[in-house]
Tab-separated table of C-alpha atoms in Angstrom:
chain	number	residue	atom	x	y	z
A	169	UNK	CA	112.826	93.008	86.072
A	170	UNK	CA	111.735	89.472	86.054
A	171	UNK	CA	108.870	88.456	88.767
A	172	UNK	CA	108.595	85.967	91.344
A	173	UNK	CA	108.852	82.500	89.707
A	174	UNK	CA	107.066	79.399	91.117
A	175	UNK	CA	106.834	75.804	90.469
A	176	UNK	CA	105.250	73.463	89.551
A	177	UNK	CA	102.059	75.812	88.475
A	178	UNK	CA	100.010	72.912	89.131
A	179	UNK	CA	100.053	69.506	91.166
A	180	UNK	CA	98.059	66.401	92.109
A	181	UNK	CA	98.429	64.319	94.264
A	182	UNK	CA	96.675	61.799	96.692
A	183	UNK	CA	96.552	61.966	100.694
A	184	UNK	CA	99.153	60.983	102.766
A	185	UNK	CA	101.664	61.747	99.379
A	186	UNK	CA	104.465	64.020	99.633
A	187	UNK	CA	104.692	67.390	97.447
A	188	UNK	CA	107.014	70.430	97.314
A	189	UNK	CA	107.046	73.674	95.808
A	190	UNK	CA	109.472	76.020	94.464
A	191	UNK	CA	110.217	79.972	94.424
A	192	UNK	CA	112.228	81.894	93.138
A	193	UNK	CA	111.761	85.831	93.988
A	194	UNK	CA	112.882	89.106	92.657
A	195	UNK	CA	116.300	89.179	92.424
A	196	UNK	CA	117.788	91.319	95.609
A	197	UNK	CA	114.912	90.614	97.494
A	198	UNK	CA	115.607	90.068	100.756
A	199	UNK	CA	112.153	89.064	102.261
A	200	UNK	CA	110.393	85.768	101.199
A	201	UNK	CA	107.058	84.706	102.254
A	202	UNK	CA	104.849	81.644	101.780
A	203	UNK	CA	101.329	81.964	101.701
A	204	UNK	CA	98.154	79.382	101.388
A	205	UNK	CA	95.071	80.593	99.934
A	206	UNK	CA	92.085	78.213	99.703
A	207	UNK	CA	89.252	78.806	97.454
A	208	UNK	CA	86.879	81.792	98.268
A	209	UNK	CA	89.612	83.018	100.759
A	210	UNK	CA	91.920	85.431	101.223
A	211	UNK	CA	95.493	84.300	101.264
A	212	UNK	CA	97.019	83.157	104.976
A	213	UNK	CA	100.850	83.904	105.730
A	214	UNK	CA	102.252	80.364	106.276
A	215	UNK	CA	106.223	81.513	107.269
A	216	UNK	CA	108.246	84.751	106.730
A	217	UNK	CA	111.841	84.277	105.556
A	218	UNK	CA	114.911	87.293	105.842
A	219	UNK	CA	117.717	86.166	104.010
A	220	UNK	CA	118.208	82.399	105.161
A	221	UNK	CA	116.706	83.165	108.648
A	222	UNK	CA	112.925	82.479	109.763
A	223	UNK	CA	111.234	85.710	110.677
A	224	UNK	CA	107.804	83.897	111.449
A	225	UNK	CA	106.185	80.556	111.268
A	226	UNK	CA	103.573	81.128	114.152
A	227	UNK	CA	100.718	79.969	111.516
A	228	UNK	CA	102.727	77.225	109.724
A	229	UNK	CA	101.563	73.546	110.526
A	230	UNK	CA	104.922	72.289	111.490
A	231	UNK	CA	103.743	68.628	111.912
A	232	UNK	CA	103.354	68.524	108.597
A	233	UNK	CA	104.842	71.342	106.548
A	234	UNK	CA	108.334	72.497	106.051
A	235	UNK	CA	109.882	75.240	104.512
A	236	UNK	CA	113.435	76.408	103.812
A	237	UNK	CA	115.694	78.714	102.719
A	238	UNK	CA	119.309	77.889	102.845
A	239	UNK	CA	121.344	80.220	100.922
A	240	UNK	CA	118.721	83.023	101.548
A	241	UNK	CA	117.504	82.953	97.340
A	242	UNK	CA	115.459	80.235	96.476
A	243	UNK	CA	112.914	78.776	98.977
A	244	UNK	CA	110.615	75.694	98.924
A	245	UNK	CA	107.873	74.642	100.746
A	246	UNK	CA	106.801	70.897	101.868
A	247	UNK	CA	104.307	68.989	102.882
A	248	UNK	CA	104.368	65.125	104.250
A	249	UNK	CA	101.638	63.911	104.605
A	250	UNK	CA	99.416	65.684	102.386
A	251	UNK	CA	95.817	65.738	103.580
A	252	UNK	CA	92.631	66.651	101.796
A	253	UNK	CA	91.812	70.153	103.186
A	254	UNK	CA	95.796	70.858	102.106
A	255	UNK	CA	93.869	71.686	98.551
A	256	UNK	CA	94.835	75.284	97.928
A	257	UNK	CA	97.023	77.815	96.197
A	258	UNK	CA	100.227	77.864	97.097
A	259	UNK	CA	101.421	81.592	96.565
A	260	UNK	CA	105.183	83.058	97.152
A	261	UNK	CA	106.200	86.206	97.391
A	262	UNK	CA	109.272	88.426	98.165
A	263	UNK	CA	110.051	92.052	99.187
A	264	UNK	CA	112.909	94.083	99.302
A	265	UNK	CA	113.641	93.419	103.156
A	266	UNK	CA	112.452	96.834	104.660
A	267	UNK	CA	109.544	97.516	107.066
A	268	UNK	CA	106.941	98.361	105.025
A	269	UNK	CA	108.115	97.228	101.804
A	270	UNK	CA	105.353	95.969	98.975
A	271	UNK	CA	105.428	92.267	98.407
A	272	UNK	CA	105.370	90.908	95.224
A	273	UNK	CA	103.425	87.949	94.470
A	274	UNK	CA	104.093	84.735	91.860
A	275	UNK	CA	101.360	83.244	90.320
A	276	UNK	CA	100.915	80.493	93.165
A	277	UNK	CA	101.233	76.505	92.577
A	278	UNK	CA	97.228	74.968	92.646
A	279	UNK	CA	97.510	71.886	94.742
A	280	UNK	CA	94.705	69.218	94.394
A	281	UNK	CA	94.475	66.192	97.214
A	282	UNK	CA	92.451	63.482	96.395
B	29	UNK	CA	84.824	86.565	113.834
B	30	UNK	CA	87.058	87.141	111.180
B	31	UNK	CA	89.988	90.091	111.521
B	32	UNK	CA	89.077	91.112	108.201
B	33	UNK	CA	85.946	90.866	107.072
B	34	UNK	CA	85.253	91.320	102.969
B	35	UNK	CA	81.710	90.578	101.042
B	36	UNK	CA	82.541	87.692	99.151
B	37	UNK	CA	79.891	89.327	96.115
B	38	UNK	CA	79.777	88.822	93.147
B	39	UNK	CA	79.512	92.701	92.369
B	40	UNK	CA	78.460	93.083	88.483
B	41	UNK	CA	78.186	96.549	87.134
B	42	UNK	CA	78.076	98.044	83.862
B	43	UNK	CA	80.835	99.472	82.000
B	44	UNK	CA	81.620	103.097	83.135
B	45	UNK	CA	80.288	102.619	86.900
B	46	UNK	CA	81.059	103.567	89.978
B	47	UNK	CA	82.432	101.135	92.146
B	48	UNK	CA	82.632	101.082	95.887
B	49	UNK	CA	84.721	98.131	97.651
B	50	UNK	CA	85.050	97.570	101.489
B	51	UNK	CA	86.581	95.898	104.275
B	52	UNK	CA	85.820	96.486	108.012
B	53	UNK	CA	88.508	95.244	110.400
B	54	UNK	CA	88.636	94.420	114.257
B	55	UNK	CA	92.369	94.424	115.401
B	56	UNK	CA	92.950	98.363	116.311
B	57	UNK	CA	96.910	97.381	115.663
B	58	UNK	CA	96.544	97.746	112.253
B	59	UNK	CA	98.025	101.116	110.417
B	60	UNK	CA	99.282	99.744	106.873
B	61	UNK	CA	96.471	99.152	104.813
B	62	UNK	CA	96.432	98.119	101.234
B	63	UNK	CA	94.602	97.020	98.093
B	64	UNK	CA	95.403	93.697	95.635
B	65	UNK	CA	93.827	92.675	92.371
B	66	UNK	CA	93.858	88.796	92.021
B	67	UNK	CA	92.723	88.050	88.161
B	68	UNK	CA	91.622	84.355	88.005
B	69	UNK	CA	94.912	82.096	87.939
B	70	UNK	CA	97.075	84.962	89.212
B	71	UNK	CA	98.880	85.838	92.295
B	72	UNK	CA	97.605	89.364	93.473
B	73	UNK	CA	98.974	92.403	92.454
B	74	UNK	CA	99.197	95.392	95.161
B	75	UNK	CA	96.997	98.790	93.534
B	76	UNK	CA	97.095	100.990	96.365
B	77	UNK	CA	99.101	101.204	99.827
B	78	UNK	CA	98.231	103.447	102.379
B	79	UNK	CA	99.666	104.262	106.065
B	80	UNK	CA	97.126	105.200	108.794
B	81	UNK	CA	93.898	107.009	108.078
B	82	UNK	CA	93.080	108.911	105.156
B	83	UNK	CA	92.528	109.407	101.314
B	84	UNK	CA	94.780	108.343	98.453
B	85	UNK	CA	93.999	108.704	94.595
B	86	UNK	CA	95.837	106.506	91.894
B	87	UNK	CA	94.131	107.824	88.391
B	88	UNK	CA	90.886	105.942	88.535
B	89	UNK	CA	91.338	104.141	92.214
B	90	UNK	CA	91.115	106.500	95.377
B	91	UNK	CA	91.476	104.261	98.884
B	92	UNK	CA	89.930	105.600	102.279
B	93	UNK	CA	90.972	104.631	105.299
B	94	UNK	CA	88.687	105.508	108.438
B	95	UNK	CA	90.420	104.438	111.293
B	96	UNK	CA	88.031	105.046	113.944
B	97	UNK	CA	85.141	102.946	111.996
B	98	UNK	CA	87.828	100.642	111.294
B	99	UNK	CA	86.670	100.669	107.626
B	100	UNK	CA	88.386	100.765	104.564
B	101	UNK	CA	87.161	101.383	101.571
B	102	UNK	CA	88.297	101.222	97.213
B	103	UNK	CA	86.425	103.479	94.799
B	104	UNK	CA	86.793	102.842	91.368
B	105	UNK	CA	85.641	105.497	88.790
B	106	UNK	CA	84.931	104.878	84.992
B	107	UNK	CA	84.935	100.842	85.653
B	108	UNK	CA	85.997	98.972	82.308
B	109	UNK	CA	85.614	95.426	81.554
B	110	UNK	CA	89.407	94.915	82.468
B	111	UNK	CA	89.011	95.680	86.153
B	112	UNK	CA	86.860	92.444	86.229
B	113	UNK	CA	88.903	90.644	89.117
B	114	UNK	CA	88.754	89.449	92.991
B	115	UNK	CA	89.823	92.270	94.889
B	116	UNK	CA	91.904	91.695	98.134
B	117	UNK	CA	91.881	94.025	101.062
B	118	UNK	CA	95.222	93.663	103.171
B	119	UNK	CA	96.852	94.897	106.040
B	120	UNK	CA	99.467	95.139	108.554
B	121	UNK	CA	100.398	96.583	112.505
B	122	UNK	CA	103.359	97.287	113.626
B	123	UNK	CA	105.660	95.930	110.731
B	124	UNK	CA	108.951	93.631	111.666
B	125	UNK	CA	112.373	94.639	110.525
B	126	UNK	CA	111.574	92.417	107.837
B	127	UNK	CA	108.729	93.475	106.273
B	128	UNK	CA	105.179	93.576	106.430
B	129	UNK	CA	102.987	90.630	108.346
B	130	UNK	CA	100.092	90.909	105.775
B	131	UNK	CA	95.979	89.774	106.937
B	132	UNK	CA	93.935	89.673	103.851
B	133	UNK	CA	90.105	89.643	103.918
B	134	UNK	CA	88.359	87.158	101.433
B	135	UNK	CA	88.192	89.028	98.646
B	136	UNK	CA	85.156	90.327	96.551
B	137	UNK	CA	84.675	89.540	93.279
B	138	UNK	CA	83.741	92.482	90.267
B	139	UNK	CA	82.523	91.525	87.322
B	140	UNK	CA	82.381	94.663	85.096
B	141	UNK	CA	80.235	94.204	82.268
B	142	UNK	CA	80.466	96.352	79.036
């Protein structure tokens, strides 16, 4: 069974830029999830998708990220502007859709702002 | 104050050691409670899950869960060189249909050395 898939792996770019990520998760999986982990930190849940539908984006910073869903598969995550503390790993993963269920994780997208 | 709170370490041990990893949490909401492994470049990987309070062995990993104390803890027997990694405590209250709506702590880092 192949894993979560996530794109680019790494990406640089300058404040105020533009940047998205990509994920693909485990095929079937209903539940996708977006998180942000900064160095020498746990990761933080950004937004929770079920299918195509938002589940939770109560930590997301909606003035300046977006993240969608639309045919409840892929998912990708944006950010205009980028700012500096933005610098983090960017990690997706997915779970089958049931309360409880383990989430699987990709290997994250390292974002540098300069 | 944190939710989760994690000693950053390092922890460095020799090869064959007993290892003792913890987390002490705050929100009493909390009943799923789980271990990741996060090798350098990696998205985690989940080693042990458990629900409410109690013990739970996985060949060389056994995970406590002391609800009361609000402490969690991951013992690793017979460390090798291999389980050098960050480990991630998570967990989770009352779960949406969805899934789970992980915290994580910060992580500690092992460094097993043979």
């Amino acid at each position: 069974e192949a894993g979560v898939a996530q794109s680019p792996r790494y990406k640089i770019i300058e404040k105020r830029q533009s940047v998205a990520f990509w994920c693909n998760p485990i095929s079937g999986h209903a539940t996708l999830y977006w998180y942000q982990q900064i160095l020498g930190q746990g990761p933080k849940l950004l937004i929770q998708f079920q299918n195509n539908g938002v589940v939770d984006d109560s930590q997301l910073p909606k003035d300046r990220f977006s993240a969608e869903r639309l045919k409840g598969v892929d998912s990708t995550l944006k950010i205009q502007p980028a700012k500096l503390e933005d610098s983090a790993v960017y990690l997706c993963a997915s779970s089958r859709g049931r309360a409880a269920d383990t989430q699987y994780f990709g290997p994250g997208t390292r974002l540098t702002v300069l | 104050q944190k939710e989760v709170e994690q000693d950053p370490g390092p922890l460095s041990v020799p090869e064959g050691a007993i290892v003792s990893l913890n987390c002490t949490y705050s929100n009493s909401a909390f009943q799923y409670f789980m271990w990741y492994r996060q090798y350098s470049r990696k998205g985690p990987e989940l080693l042990m899950y458990t629900y409410s309070s109690g013990n739970k062995e996985d060949g060389r990993f056994t995970a406590q869960v002391d609800k009361s104390s609000k402490y969690i803890s991951l013992f690793i027997r017979d460390s090798q060189p291999s389980d050098s990694a960050t480990y991630l405590c998570a967990m989770s209250g009352m779960n949406n249909n969805a899934g789970n709506m992980l915290t994580f702590g910060g992580g500690t880092r092992l460094m097993v050395k043979p």
